[in-house]
Amino acid sequence: MILSVLSSLVLVSGLMVVRAKNPVHSVLFPILVFCDTSGLLLLLGLDFSAMIFPVVHIGAIAVSFLFVVMMFHIQIAEIHEEVLRYLPVSGIIGLIFWWEMFFILDNETIPLLPTQRNTTSLRYTVYAVKVRSWTNLETLGNLLYTYYFVWFLVPSLILLVAMIGAIVLTMHRTTHGAVKRQDVFRRNAISFRRTIMRRTTDPITR
Amino acid sequence: MMLEHILVLSAYLFSIGIYGLITSQNMVRALMCLELILNAVNINFVTFSDFFDSRQLKGNIFSIFVIAIAAAEVAIGSAIVSSIYRTRKSTRINQSTLLNK
């Protein structure tokens, strides 16, 4: 029952992202989608992923988009006159997509339509849980930090590049002169023991 | 019973994301639909790994990387949208059809 409630919320919110008139609403509805996705992951028993999804998706991604939307004056009323122009070709492509998906989805292991109801649905028994029950965090760490640690370090470099790129892209022309720079060779030539400072104002007696 | 429900849900989210990405005039809405697409792919990977790979959870590990790439792409996308808005003062996509206006 909880699955149906969460799934229907996801369905409605996903549709409202596209059809919302206000662009701020189309940034707020994916927050609802991410919350319900995290609830779905909790139902699956993956607690770590269910906690990481709100932290990253809502706390970082949706907040960044809210900053972008709030800073700019985005026109509220969108004219939907262009939607019907794409409808014949996109409708055919969408129908082909869904038709192919029904070939994959409607087989014995994944029964969708009532045509495959003679075979009982497979019951999945996970025997690894009965021997020693690992948490989600333990299983992820067992692979991620031992065998695939290079794969783990590469996204950190990608995030570093993204951070630097975001700063470089938004450096306005007027902030070019105001951004403080350092001269590397001068900074290396300064040494503490050879520096004599002359103080011109007395800080106590002013 | 839960596997196919979640798979159909992720397929539906993917379709809605592609539809919104292609037919949206607003740049911020297109980027948000891209996040929907990545979320649907994450659900798919995580569900398959939970049902069929309970010992190693390789799909779950891949979904961690997808989340990291999505966060990086959000930063760069927001920076690009900010720069475009600063020069053109509007966020409509169909105004960007000419190379140098």
Short mmCIF file of C-alpha atoms in Angstrom, two decimals:
data_model
loop_
_atom_site.label_atom_id
_atom_site.label_comp_id
_atom_site.label_asym_id
_atom_site.label_seq_id
_atom_site.Cartn_x
_atom_site.Cartn_y
_atom_site.Cartn_z
CA MET A 1 0.00 0.00 0.00
CA ILE A 2 2.83 2.34 0.80
CA LEU A 3 4.35 1.41 -2.53
CA SER A 4 1.17 2.47 -4.33
CA VAL A 5 0.96 5.75 -2.47
CA LEU A 6 4.59 6.64 -3.15
CA SER A 7 4.37 5.50 -6.76
CA SER A 8 1.27 7.55 -7.47
CA LEU A 9 2.92 10.61 -5.93
CA VAL A 10 5.91 10.04 -8.19
CA LEU A 11 3.65 9.71 -11.25
CA VAL A 12 1.74 12.90 -10.55
CA SER A 13 4.80 14.94 -9.60
CA GLY A 14 6.70 13.76 -12.64
CA LEU A 15 3.91 14.94 -14.88
CA MET A 16 3.58 18.26 -13.08
CA VAL A 17 7.26 19.03 -13.68
CA VAL A 18 6.54 19.30 -17.38
CA ARG A 19 3.09 20.85 -17.26
CA ALA A 20 3.57 23.43 -14.52
CA LYS A 21 2.95 26.99 -15.60
CA ASN A 22 5.28 28.55 -13.09
CA PRO A 23 8.97 27.68 -13.58
CA VAL A 24 9.50 27.76 -9.83
CA HIS A 25 6.92 24.97 -9.52
CA SER A 26 8.81 22.94 -12.07
CA VAL A 27 11.84 23.12 -9.75
CA LEU A 28 9.81 22.27 -6.63
CA PHE A 29 8.07 19.19 -8.02
CA PRO A 30 11.27 17.19 -8.57
CA ILE A 31 11.94 17.67 -4.85
CA LEU A 32 8.75 15.67 -4.28
CA VAL A 33 9.93 13.08 -6.80
CA PHE A 34 13.26 12.70 -4.99
CA CYS A 35 11.53 12.31 -1.61
CA ASP A 36 9.29 9.57 -2.95
CA THR A 37 12.22 7.86 -4.64
CA SER A 38 14.01 7.80 -1.31
CA GLY A 39 10.90 6.24 0.26
CA LEU A 40 10.86 3.59 -2.47
CA LEU A 41 14.49 2.77 -1.76
CA LEU A 42 13.63 2.39 1.93
CA LEU A 43 10.96 -0.12 0.94
CA LEU A 44 13.59 -2.08 -0.96
CA GLY A 45 15.75 -2.21 2.14
CA LEU A 46 18.58 -0.01 0.85
CA ASP A 47 18.96 2.39 3.72
CA PHE A 48 22.20 4.06 2.68
CA SER A 49 21.00 4.94 -0.81
CA ALA A 50 17.70 6.11 0.63
CA MET A 51 19.57 8.55 2.85
CA ILE A 52 22.04 9.67 0.20
CA PHE A 53 19.29 10.54 -2.29
CA PRO A 54 17.78 13.40 -0.24
CA VAL A 55 21.18 14.68 0.82
CA VAL A 56 22.57 14.96 -2.70
CA HIS A 57 19.51 15.39 -4.88
CA ILE A 58 17.47 17.72 -2.69
CA GLY A 59 20.18 19.35 -0.63
CA ALA A 60 22.63 20.06 -3.44
CA ILE A 61 20.92 19.78 -6.81
CA ALA A 62 17.47 21.20 -6.12
CA VAL A 63 18.91 23.97 -3.94
CA SER A 64 21.29 24.98 -6.73
CA PHE A 65 18.40 25.12 -9.16
CA LEU A 66 16.37 27.17 -6.73
CA PHE A 67 19.21 29.66 -6.54
CA VAL A 68 19.30 29.92 -10.33
CA VAL A 69 15.53 30.30 -10.61
CA MET A 70 15.24 32.84 -7.84
CA MET A 71 18.04 35.02 -9.14
CA PHE A 72 16.63 35.54 -12.59
CA HIS A 73 13.38 37.04 -13.68
CA ILE A 74 11.98 34.12 -15.60
CA GLN A 75 8.78 34.71 -17.50
CA ILE A 76 5.94 33.01 -15.76
CA ALA A 77 3.42 32.35 -18.49
CA GLU A 78 4.71 29.95 -21.08
CA ILE A 79 2.96 29.71 -24.37
CA HIS A 80 2.37 26.09 -25.20
CA GLU A 81 1.79 26.64 -28.88
CA GLU A 82 4.87 24.67 -29.86
CA VAL A 83 3.78 21.39 -28.24
CA LEU A 84 1.39 20.27 -30.96
CA ARG A 85 3.95 20.76 -33.68
CA TYR A 86 6.05 17.88 -32.41
CA LEU A 87 3.16 15.60 -31.62
CA PRO A 88 2.93 13.39 -34.76
CA VAL A 89 6.60 12.42 -34.98
CA SER A 90 7.20 12.31 -31.24
CA GLY A 91 3.99 10.36 -30.73
CA ILE A 92 5.12 7.70 -33.17
CA ILE A 93 8.55 7.49 -31.57
CA GLY A 94 7.02 7.29 -28.11
CA LEU A 95 4.65 4.52 -29.16
CA ILE A 96 7.51 2.52 -30.68
CA PHE A 97 9.47 3.00 -27.46
CA TRP A 98 6.62 1.73 -25.30
CA TRP A 99 5.88 -1.13 -27.68
CA GLU A 100 9.49 -2.32 -27.46
CA MET A 101 9.39 -2.01 -23.71
CA PHE A 102 6.37 -4.28 -23.59
CA PHE A 103 8.36 -6.95 -25.40
CA ILE A 104 10.94 -6.81 -22.64
CA LEU A 105 8.65 -6.31 -19.70
CA ASP A 106 5.95 -8.85 -20.43
CA ASN A 107 7.72 -12.17 -20.05
CA GLU A 108 7.62 -14.90 -17.46
CA THR A 109 9.79 -13.38 -14.78
CA ILE A 110 8.19 -9.97 -14.95
CA PRO A 111 4.43 -10.45 -15.53
CA LEU A 112 2.59 -7.31 -16.39
CA LEU A 113 -0.50 -8.09 -18.41
CA PRO A 114 -2.88 -10.89 -17.39
CA THR A 115 -1.70 -13.02 -20.30
CA GLN A 116 1.17 -14.47 -18.30
CA ARG A 117 -0.66 -15.30 -15.13
CA ASN A 118 -0.53 -19.13 -15.51
CA THR A 119 3.00 -19.23 -14.12
CA THR A 120 3.37 -18.08 -10.56
CA SER A 121 5.65 -15.17 -10.05
CA LEU A 122 9.13 -16.06 -8.90
CA ARG A 123 9.88 -15.64 -5.29
CA TYR A 124 13.27 -14.24 -4.63
CA THR A 125 14.94 -15.70 -1.59
CA VAL A 126 18.13 -14.01 -0.66
CA TYR A 127 20.27 -16.51 1.19
CA ALA A 128 23.12 -14.14 1.85
CA VAL A 129 21.05 -12.40 4.48
CA LYS A 130 20.54 -15.54 6.54
CA VAL A 131 24.23 -16.32 6.98
CA ARG A 132 25.46 -12.94 8.04
CA SER A 133 23.38 -9.88 7.42
CA TRP A 134 25.39 -7.02 5.97
CA THR A 135 24.09 -3.52 5.94
CA ASN A 136 23.93 -1.60 2.70
CA LEU A 137 26.82 0.57 3.77
CA GLU A 138 29.01 -2.44 4.44
CA THR A 139 28.41 -4.04 1.08
CA LEU A 140 29.08 -0.79 -0.75
CA GLY A 141 32.25 -0.10 1.19
CA ASN A 142 33.47 -3.64 0.68
CA LEU A 143 33.70 -3.07 -3.05
CA LEU A 144 34.08 0.64 -3.43
CA TYR A 145 37.07 1.22 -1.21
CA THR A 146 38.99 -1.97 -1.97
CA TYR A 147 38.64 -3.11 -5.57
CA TYR A 148 37.21 -0.02 -7.21
CA PHE A 149 39.00 2.71 -5.33
CA VAL A 150 40.28 4.31 -8.54
CA TRP A 151 36.70 4.62 -9.73
CA PHE A 152 35.94 6.27 -6.42
CA LEU A 153 38.73 8.81 -6.75
CA VAL A 154 37.88 9.79 -10.33
CA PRO A 155 34.43 11.32 -9.52
CA SER A 156 36.12 13.43 -6.89
CA LEU A 157 38.34 14.85 -9.61
CA ILE A 158 35.30 15.36 -11.81
CA LEU A 159 33.58 17.29 -9.05
CA LEU A 160 36.70 19.41 -8.61
CA VAL A 161 36.68 20.22 -12.33
CA ALA A 162 32.97 21.06 -12.13
CA MET A 163 33.57 23.43 -9.24
CA ILE A 164 36.39 25.24 -11.00
CA GLY A 165 34.39 25.31 -14.22
CA ALA A 166 31.38 26.88 -12.54
CA ILE A 167 33.57 29.63 -11.12
CA VAL A 168 35.36 30.26 -14.42
CA LEU A 169 32.13 30.36 -16.43
CA THR A 170 30.49 32.97 -14.25
CA MET A 171 33.37 35.38 -13.81
CA HIS A 172 31.92 38.59 -15.08
CA ARG A 173 34.01 41.20 -16.83
CA THR A 174 33.68 43.72 -14.01
CA THR A 175 34.95 41.23 -11.46
CA HIS A 176 38.14 40.70 -13.42
CA GLY A 177 39.82 43.67 -11.80
CA ALA A 178 38.33 43.08 -8.37
CA VAL A 179 39.43 39.47 -8.03
CA LYS A 180 42.55 39.36 -5.93
CA ARG A 181 45.40 37.48 -7.50
CA GLN A 182 48.70 36.31 -6.13
CA ASP A 183 52.02 36.62 -7.85
CA VAL A 184 53.53 33.19 -7.38
CA PHE A 185 57.19 34.16 -7.75
CA ARG A 186 56.90 37.05 -5.36
CA ARG A 187 55.12 34.87 -2.86
CA ASN A 188 57.93 32.33 -3.05
CA ALA A 189 60.63 34.99 -2.65
CA ILE A 190 59.29 36.32 0.65
CA SER A 191 61.03 34.77 3.62
CA PHE A 192 60.20 35.42 7.26
CA ARG A 193 63.70 35.83 8.60
CA ARG A 194 64.74 38.46 6.08
CA THR A 195 61.63 40.59 6.42
CA ILE A 196 61.76 43.90 8.28
CA MET A 197 58.47 45.70 8.76
CA ARG A 198 58.09 49.37 9.55
CA ARG A 199 54.94 50.30 11.39
CA THR A 200 53.70 53.84 10.85
CA THR A 201 50.64 53.97 13.13
CA ASP A 202 50.44 52.87 16.74
CA PRO A 203 47.38 50.67 17.13
CA ILE A 204 46.83 51.40 20.85
CA THR A 205 47.21 55.14 21.14
CA ARG A 206 45.96 55.81 17.56
CA MET B 1 5.54 -8.31 -7.37
CA MET B 2 7.53 -5.26 -6.51
CA LEU B 3 10.18 -5.61 -9.18
CA GLU B 4 8.04 -4.86 -12.20
CA HIS B 5 6.20 -2.05 -10.47
CA ILE B 6 9.40 -0.19 -9.76
CA LEU B 7 10.74 -0.92 -13.25
CA VAL B 8 7.62 0.47 -14.88
CA LEU B 9 7.85 3.48 -12.59
CA SER B 10 11.42 4.16 -13.64
CA ALA B 11 10.48 3.74 -17.31
CA TYR B 12 7.63 6.20 -16.86
CA LEU B 13 9.89 8.76 -15.18
CA PHE B 14 12.42 8.32 -17.98
CA SER B 15 9.75 8.97 -20.62
CA ILE B 16 8.41 12.02 -18.81
CA GLY B 17 11.96 13.33 -18.46
CA ILE B 18 12.70 12.91 -22.16
CA TYR B 19 9.39 14.50 -23.09
CA GLY B 20 10.03 17.48 -20.85
CA LEU B 21 13.62 17.81 -22.01
CA ILE B 22 12.69 17.94 -25.68
CA THR B 23 9.57 20.09 -25.57
CA SER B 24 10.42 22.71 -22.96
CA GLN B 25 11.16 26.28 -23.79
CA ASN B 26 12.68 27.14 -20.47
CA MET B 27 16.29 26.17 -19.86
CA VAL B 28 15.83 25.54 -16.13
CA ARG B 29 12.90 23.22 -16.79
CA ALA B 30 15.00 21.26 -19.32
CA LEU B 31 17.79 20.83 -16.78
CA MET B 32 15.30 19.69 -14.17
CA CYS B 33 13.90 17.08 -16.56
CA LEU B 34 17.45 15.90 -17.10
CA GLU B 35 17.64 15.32 -13.35
CA LEU B 36 14.43 13.31 -13.62
CA ILE B 37 16.03 11.13 -16.29
CA LEU B 38 19.09 10.48 -14.14
CA ASN B 39 16.87 9.68 -11.17
CA ALA B 40 14.90 7.13 -13.20
CA VAL B 41 18.14 5.46 -14.31
CA ASN B 42 19.27 5.36 -10.69
CA ILE B 43 16.05 3.66 -9.58
CA ASN B 44 16.47 1.09 -12.34
CA PHE B 45 20.07 0.23 -11.46
CA VAL B 46 19.39 0.07 -7.74
CA THR B 47 16.30 -2.14 -8.12
CA PHE B 48 18.07 -4.64 -10.33
CA SER B 49 21.05 -4.77 -8.02
CA ASP B 50 18.83 -5.28 -5.00
CA PHE B 51 16.90 -8.17 -6.49
CA PHE B 52 19.61 -10.03 -8.37
CA ASP B 53 22.96 -9.06 -6.88
CA SER B 54 22.48 -8.93 -3.16
CA ARG B 55 26.03 -9.91 -2.33
CA GLN B 56 27.93 -7.20 -4.13
CA LEU B 57 25.42 -4.48 -5.10
CA LYS B 58 27.30 -3.44 -8.21
CA GLY B 59 24.30 -1.51 -9.53
CA ASN B 60 24.15 0.46 -6.32
CA ILE B 61 27.82 1.37 -6.68
CA PHE B 62 27.22 2.55 -10.23
CA SER B 63 24.29 4.66 -9.07
CA ILE B 64 26.65 6.45 -6.65
CA PHE B 65 28.75 7.51 -9.64
CA VAL B 66 25.65 8.60 -11.53
CA ILE B 67 24.66 10.78 -8.57
CA ALA B 68 28.13 12.35 -8.49
CA ILE B 69 28.05 13.07 -12.23
CA ALA B 70 24.55 14.52 -11.91
CA ALA B 71 25.72 16.92 -9.22
CA ALA B 72 28.67 18.04 -11.34
CA GLU B 73 26.43 18.52 -14.35
CA VAL B 74 24.00 20.59 -12.29
CA ALA B 75 26.79 22.96 -11.30
CA ILE B 76 28.04 23.42 -14.85
CA GLY B 77 24.50 23.67 -16.26
CA SER B 78 23.53 26.36 -13.79
CA ALA B 79 26.69 28.29 -14.60
CA ILE B 80 25.94 28.09 -18.33
CA VAL B 81 22.32 29.18 -17.79
CA SER B 82 23.52 32.12 -15.68
CA SER B 83 25.97 33.22 -18.37
CA ILE B 84 23.37 32.91 -21.12
CA TYR B 85 20.84 34.85 -19.10
CA ARG B 86 23.34 37.58 -18.38
CA THR B 87 23.90 38.31 -22.08
CA ARG B 88 20.45 37.68 -23.49
CA LYS B 89 18.18 38.52 -20.58
CA SER B 90 15.84 35.61 -21.28
CA THR B 91 15.85 31.87 -20.79
CA ARG B 92 13.96 30.72 -23.82
CA ILE B 93 15.62 27.97 -25.77
CA ASN B 94 14.13 28.79 -29.16
CA GLN B 95 15.98 32.09 -29.20
CA SER B 96 19.31 30.31 -29.39
CA THR B 97 18.87 29.03 -32.92
CA LEU B 98 21.35 31.42 -34.53
CA LEU B 99 25.02 30.96 -33.87
CA ASN B 100 25.92 34.57 -33.22
CA LYS B 101 23.02 36.89 -32.73
#
